[in-house]
mmCIF file of C-alpha atoms in Angstrom:
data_model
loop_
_atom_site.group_PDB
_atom_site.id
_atom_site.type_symbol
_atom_site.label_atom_id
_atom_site.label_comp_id
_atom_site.label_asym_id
_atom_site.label_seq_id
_atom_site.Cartn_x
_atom_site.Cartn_y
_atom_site.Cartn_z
ATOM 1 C CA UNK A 1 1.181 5.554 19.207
ATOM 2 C CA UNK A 2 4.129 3.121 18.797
ATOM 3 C CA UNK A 3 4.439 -0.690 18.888
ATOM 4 C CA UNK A 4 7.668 -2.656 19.207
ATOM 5 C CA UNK A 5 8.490 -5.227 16.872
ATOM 6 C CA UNK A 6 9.397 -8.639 17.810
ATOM 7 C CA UNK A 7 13.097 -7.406 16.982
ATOM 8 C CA UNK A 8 13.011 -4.225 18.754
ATOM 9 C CA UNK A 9 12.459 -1.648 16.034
ATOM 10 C CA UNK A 10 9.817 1.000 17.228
ATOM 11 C CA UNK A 11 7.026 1.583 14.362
ATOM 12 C CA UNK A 12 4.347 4.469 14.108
ATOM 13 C CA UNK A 13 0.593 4.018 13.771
ATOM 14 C CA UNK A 14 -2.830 5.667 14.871
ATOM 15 C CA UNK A 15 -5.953 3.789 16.081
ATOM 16 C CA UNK A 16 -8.826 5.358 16.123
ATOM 17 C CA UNK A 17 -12.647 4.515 16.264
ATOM 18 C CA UNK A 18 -14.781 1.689 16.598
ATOM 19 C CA UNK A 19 -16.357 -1.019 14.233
ATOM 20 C CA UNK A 20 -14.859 -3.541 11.652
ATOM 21 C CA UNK A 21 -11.080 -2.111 11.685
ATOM 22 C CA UNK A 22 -9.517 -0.897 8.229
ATOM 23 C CA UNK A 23 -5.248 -1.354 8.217
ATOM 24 C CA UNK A 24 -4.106 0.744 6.192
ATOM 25 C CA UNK A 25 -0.375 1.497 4.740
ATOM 26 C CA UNK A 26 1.066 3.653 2.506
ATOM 27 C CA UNK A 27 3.831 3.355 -0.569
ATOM 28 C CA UNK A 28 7.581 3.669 -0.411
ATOM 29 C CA UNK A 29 8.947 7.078 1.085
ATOM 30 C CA UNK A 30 5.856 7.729 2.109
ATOM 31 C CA UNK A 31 3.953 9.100 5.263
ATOM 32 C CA UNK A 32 0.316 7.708 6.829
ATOM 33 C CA UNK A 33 -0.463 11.012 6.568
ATOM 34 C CA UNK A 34 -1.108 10.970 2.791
ATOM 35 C CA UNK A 35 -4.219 9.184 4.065
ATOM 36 C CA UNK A 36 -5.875 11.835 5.869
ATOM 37 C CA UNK A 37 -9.144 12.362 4.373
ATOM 38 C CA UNK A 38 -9.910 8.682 3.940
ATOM 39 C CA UNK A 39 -9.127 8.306 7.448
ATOM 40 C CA UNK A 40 -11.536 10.513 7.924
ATOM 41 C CA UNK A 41 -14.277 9.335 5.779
ATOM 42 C CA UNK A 42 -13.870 6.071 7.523
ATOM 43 C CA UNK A 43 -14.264 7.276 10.898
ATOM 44 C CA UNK A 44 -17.479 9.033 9.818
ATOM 45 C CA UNK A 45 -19.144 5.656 8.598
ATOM 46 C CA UNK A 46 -18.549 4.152 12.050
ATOM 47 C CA UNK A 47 -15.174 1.788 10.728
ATOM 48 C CA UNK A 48 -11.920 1.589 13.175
ATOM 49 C CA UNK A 49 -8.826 2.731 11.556
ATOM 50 C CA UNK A 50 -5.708 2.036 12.235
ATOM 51 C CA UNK A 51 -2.890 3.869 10.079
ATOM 52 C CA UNK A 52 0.408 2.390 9.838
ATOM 53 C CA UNK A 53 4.170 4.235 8.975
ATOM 54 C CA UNK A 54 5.876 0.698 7.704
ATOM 55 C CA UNK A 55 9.522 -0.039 9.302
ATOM 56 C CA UNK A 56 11.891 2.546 8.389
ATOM 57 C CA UNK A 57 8.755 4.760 6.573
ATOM 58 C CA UNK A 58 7.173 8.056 8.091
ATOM 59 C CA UNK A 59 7.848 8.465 11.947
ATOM 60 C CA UNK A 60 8.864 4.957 12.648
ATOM 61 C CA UNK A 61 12.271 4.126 13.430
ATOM 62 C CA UNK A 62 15.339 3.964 11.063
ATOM 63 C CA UNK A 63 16.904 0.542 10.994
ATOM 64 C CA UNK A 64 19.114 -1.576 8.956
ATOM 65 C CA UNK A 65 16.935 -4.519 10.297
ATOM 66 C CA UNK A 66 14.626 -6.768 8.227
ATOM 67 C CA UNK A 67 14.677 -4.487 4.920
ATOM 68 C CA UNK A 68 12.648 -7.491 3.015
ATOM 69 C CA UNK A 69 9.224 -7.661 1.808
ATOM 70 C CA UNK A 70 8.612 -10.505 4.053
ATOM 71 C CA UNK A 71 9.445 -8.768 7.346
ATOM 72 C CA UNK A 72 6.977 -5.898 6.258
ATOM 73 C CA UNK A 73 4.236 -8.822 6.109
ATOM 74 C CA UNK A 74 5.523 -9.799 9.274
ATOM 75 C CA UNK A 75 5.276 -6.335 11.155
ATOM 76 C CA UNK A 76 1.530 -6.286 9.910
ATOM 77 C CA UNK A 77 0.737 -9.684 11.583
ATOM 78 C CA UNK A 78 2.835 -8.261 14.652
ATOM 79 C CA UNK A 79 1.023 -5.431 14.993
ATOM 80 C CA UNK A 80 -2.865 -7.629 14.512
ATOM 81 C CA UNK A 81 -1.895 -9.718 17.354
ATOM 82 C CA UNK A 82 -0.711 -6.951 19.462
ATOM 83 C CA UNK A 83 -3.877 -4.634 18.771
ATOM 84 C CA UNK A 84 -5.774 -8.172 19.597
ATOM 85 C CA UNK A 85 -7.615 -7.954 15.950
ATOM 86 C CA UNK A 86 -9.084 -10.454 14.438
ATOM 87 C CA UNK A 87 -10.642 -9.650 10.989
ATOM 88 C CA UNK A 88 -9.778 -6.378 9.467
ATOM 89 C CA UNK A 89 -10.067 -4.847 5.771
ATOM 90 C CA UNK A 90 -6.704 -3.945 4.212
ATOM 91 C CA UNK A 91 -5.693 -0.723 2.293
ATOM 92 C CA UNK A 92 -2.925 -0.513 0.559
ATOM 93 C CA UNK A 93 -1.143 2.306 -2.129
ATOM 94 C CA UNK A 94 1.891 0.961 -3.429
ATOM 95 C CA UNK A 95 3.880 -1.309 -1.650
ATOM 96 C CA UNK A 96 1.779 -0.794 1.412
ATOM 97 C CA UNK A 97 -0.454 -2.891 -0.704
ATOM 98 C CA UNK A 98 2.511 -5.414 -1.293
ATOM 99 C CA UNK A 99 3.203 -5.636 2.446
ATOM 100 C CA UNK A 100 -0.941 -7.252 2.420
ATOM 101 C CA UNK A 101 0.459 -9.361 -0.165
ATOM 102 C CA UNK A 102 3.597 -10.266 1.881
ATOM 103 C CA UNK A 103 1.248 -10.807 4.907
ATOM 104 C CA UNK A 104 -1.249 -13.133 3.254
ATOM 105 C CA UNK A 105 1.883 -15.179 1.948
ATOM 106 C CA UNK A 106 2.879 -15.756 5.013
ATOM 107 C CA UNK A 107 0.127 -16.129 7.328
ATOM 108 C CA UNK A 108 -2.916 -16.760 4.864
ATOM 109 C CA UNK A 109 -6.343 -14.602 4.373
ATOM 110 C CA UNK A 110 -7.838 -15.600 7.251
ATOM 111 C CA UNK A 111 -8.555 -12.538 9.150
ATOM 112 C CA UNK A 112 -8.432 -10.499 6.240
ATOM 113 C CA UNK A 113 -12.758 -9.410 5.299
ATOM 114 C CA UNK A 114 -11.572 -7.249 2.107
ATOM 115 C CA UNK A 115 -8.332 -5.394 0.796
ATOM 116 C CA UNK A 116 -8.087 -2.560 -1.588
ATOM 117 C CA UNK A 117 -4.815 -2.295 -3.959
ATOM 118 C CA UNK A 118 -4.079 1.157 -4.607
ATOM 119 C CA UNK A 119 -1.644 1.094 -7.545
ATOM 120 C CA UNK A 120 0.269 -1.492 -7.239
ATOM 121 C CA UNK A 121 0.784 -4.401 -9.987
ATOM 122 C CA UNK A 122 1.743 -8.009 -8.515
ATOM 123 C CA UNK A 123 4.794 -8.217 -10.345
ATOM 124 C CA UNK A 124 7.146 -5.366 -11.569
ATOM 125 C CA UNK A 125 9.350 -6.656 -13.676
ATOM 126 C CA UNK A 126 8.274 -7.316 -16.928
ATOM 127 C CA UNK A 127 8.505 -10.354 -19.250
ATOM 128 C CA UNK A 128 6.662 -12.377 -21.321
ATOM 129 C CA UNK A 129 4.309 -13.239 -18.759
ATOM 130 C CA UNK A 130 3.434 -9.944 -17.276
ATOM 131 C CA UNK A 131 3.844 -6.467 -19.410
ATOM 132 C CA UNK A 132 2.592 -4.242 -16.821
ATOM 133 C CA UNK A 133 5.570 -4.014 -15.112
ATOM 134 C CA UNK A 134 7.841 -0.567 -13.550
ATOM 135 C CA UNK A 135 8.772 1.576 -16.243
ATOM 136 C CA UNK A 136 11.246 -0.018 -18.673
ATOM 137 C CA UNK A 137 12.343 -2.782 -15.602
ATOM 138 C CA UNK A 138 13.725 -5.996 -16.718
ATOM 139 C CA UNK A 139 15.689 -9.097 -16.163
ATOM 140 C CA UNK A 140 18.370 -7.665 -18.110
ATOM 141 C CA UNK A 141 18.405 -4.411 -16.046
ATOM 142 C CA UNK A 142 17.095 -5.431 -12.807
ATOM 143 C CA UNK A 143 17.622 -4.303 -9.853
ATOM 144 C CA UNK A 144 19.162 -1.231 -10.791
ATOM 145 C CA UNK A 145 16.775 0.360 -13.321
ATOM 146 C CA UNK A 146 14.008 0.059 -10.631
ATOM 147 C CA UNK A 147 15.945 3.148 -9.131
ATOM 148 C CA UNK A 148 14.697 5.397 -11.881
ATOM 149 C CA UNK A 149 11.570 5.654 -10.308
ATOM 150 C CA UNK A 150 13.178 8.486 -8.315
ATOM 151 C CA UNK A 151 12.512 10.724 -11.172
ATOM 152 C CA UNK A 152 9.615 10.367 -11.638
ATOM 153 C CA UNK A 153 6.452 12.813 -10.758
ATOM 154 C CA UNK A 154 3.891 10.455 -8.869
ATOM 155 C CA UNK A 155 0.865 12.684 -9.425
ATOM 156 C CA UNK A 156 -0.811 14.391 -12.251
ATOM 157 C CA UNK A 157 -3.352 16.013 -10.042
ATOM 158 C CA UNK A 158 -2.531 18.276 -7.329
ATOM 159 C CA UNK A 159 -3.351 16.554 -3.819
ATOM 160 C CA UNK A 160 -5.939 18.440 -1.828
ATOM 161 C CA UNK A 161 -4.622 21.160 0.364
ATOM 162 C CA UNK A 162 -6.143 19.630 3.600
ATOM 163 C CA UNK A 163 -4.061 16.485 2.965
ATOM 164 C CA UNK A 164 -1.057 18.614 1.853
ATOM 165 C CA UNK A 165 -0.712 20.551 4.747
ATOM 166 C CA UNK A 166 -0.859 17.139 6.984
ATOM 167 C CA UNK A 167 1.640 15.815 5.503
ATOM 168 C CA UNK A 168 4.187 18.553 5.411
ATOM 169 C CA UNK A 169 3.216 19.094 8.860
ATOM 170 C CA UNK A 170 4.067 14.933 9.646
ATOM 171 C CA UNK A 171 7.506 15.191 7.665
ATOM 172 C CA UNK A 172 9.132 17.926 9.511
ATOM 173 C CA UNK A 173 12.311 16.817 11.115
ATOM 174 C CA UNK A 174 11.911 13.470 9.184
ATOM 175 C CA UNK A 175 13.790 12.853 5.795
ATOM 176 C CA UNK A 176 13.401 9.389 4.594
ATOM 177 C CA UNK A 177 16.783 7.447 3.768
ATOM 178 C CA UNK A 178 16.944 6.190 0.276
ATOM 179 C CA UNK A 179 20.173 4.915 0.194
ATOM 180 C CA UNK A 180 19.176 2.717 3.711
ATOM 181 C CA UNK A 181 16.377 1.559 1.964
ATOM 182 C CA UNK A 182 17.722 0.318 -1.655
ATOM 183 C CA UNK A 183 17.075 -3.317 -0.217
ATOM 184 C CA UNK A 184 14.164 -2.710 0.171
ATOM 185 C CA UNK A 185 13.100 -1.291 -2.996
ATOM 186 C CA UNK A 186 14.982 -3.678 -4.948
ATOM 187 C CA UNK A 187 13.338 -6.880 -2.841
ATOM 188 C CA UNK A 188 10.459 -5.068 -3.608
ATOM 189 C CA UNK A 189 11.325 -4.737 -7.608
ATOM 190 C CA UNK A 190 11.971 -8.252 -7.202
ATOM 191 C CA UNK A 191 8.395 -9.960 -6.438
ATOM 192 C CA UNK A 192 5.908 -11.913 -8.289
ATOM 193 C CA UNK A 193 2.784 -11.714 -6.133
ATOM 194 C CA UNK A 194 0.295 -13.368 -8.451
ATOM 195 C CA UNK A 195 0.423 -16.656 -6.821
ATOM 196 C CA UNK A 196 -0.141 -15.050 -3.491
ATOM 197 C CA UNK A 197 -3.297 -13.103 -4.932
ATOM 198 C CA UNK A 198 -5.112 -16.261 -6.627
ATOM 199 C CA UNK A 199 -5.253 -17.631 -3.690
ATOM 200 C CA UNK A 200 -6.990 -15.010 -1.482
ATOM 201 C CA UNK A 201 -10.542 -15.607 -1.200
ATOM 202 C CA UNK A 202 -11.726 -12.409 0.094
ATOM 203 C CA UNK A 203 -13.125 -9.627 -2.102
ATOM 204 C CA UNK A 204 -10.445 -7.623 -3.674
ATOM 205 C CA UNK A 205 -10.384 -4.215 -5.345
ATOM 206 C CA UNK A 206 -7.560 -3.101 -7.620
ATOM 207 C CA UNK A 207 -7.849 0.611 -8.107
ATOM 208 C CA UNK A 208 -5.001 2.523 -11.026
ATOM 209 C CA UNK A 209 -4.748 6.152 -11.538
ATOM 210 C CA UNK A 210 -5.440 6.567 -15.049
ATOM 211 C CA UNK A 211 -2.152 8.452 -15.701
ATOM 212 C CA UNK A 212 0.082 6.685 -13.564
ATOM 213 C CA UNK A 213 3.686 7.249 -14.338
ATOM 214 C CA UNK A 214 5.009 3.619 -12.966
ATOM 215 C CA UNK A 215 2.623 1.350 -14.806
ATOM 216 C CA UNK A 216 -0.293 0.120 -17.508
ATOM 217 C CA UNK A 217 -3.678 1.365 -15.523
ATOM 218 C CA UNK A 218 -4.245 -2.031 -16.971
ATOM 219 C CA UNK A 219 -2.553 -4.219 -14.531
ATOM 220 C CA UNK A 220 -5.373 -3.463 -12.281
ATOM 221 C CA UNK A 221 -8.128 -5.292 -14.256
ATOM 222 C CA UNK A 222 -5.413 -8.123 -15.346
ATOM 223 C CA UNK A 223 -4.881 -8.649 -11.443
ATOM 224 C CA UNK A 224 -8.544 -8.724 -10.611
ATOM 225 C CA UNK A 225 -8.668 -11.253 -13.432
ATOM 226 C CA UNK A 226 -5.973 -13.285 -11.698
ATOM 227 C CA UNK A 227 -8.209 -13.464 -8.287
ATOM 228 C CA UNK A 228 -11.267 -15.393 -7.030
ATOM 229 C CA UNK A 229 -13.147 -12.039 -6.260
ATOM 230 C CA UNK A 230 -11.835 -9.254 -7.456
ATOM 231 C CA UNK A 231 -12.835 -6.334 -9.003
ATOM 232 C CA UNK A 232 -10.515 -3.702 -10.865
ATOM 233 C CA UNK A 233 -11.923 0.302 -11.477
ATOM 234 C CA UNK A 234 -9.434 2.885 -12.955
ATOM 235 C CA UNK A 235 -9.742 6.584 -12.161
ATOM 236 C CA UNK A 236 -9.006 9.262 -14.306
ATOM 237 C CA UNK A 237 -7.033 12.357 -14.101
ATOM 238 C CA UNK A 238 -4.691 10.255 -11.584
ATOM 239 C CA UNK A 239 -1.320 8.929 -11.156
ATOM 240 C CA UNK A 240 -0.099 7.163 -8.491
ATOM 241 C CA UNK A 241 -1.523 8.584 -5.186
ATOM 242 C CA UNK A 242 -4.690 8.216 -6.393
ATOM 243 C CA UNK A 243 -6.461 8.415 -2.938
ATOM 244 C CA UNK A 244 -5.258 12.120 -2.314
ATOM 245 C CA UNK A 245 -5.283 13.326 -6.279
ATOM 246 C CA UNK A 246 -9.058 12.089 -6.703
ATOM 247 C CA UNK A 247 -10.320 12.198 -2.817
ATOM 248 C CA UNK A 248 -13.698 12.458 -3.428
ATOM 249 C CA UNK A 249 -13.944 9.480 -6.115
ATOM 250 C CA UNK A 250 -12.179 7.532 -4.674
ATOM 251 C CA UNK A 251 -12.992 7.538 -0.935
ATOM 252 C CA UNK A 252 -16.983 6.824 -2.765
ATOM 253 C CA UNK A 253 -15.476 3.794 -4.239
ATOM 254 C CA UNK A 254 -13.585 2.647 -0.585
ATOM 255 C CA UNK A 255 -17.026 3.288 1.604
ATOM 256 C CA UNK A 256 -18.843 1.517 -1.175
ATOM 257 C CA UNK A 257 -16.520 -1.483 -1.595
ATOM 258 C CA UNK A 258 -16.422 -1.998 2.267
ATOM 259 C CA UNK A 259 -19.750 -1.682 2.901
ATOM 260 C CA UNK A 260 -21.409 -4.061 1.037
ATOM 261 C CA UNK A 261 -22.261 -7.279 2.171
#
């Protein structure tokens, strides 16, 4: 399915089932795809899930257009209104969880019932205030040191074969343009989201792979501490996709998290 954008660019998402919808996005580079098998474990506990490639991510269109955090908040609350939704959990890995964060900035929590962070710390650049920032990124070397996480291996687990296969099968005849998207990253590099996530009064879940080659599995818990009602688990023997390195444990923790009242 596509969706236009208020300024024109075409963006690629699924919708599927019934129930309390889940939005879900995925981290820079990547493809919905990587979301396979909690897309399905959704759809078998009777949720409705809609999948989202971000602007210029997956199969949504290249553009030069709106490469901001801010305009990634803004397709989200584009795409709510368009779908008709009004209350929906959030699922993020990466900065598909920062584009929530963007969102709620912007247009507040009120539609949003719960929102899982999948690796993501509020702020990446580390000072005095925050040391669980990207790799060795600082004032002194921002933005450009943020580009070193190009080198770096994401997972220390091998992603399940099911979800591999999807996603090679998604990617063909689609490359994703880093050089387009520097802006991007480095707006990205740039943010301090802690404000943003004090004042969200919905239940929150901050989930860190274990291993994960960006950051301290310890910004999750130090984020949770930072919110009105959240909640912070780390799982081992993970990096950063930690939804398709530890599918079964984790897609437990998701069903659980949502379903409770």
């Amino acid at each position: 399915m596509q969706f236009i954008t208020s300024d024109g660019v075409s963006l690629e998402y699924t919708d599927q089932g019934h129930g309390m919808p889940v939005v879900i996005t995925t981290g820079y580079a990547g493809f919905k795809e990587i979301w396979a098998q909690q897309v399905k474990c959704l759809l078998t506990h009777g949720y409705r899930v809609i999948n989202l490639d971000r602007r210029n991510h997956g199969r949504s269109q290249p553009t030069s257009k709106g490469l901001r955090m801010s305009r990634q908040g803004k397709d989200i609350q584009e795409l709510l209104g368009y779908l008709r939704i009004s209350r929906f959990n959030a699922m993020g890995n990466s900065m598909g969880a920062a584009a929530f964060w963007a969102y709620c900035s912007l247009f507040g929590d009120q539609k949003l019932n719960k929102m899982i962070s999948v690796d993501q710390s509020p702020k990446m650049i580390t000072d005095s205030s925050w040391p669980y920032g990207l790799l060795d990124l600082t004032w002194q070397n921002f933005p450009r040191a943020s580009e070193k996480m190009y080198g770096v291996k994401t997972t220390v687990k091998r992603i399940d074969d099911d979800t591999y296969r999807t996603l090679k099968r998604a990617q063909r005849g689609y490359q994703f343009d880093y050089d387009l998207n520097r802006p991007l990253l480095y707006d990205h590099a740039f943010q301090d989201w802690r404000d943003v996530i004090s004042e969200i009064t919905c239940p929150l879940l901050f989930v860190a792979g274990a291993q994960s080659p960006f950051w301290s599995s310890d910004h999750a818990q130090a984020a949770a501490d930072l919110s009105l009602r959240g909640q912070a688990v780390v799982v081992e023997h993970a990096g950063h996709i930690v939804m398709a390195e530890q599918t079964r444990q984790f897609n437990e923790l998701m069903v659980n998290f949502f379903d409770e009242q």
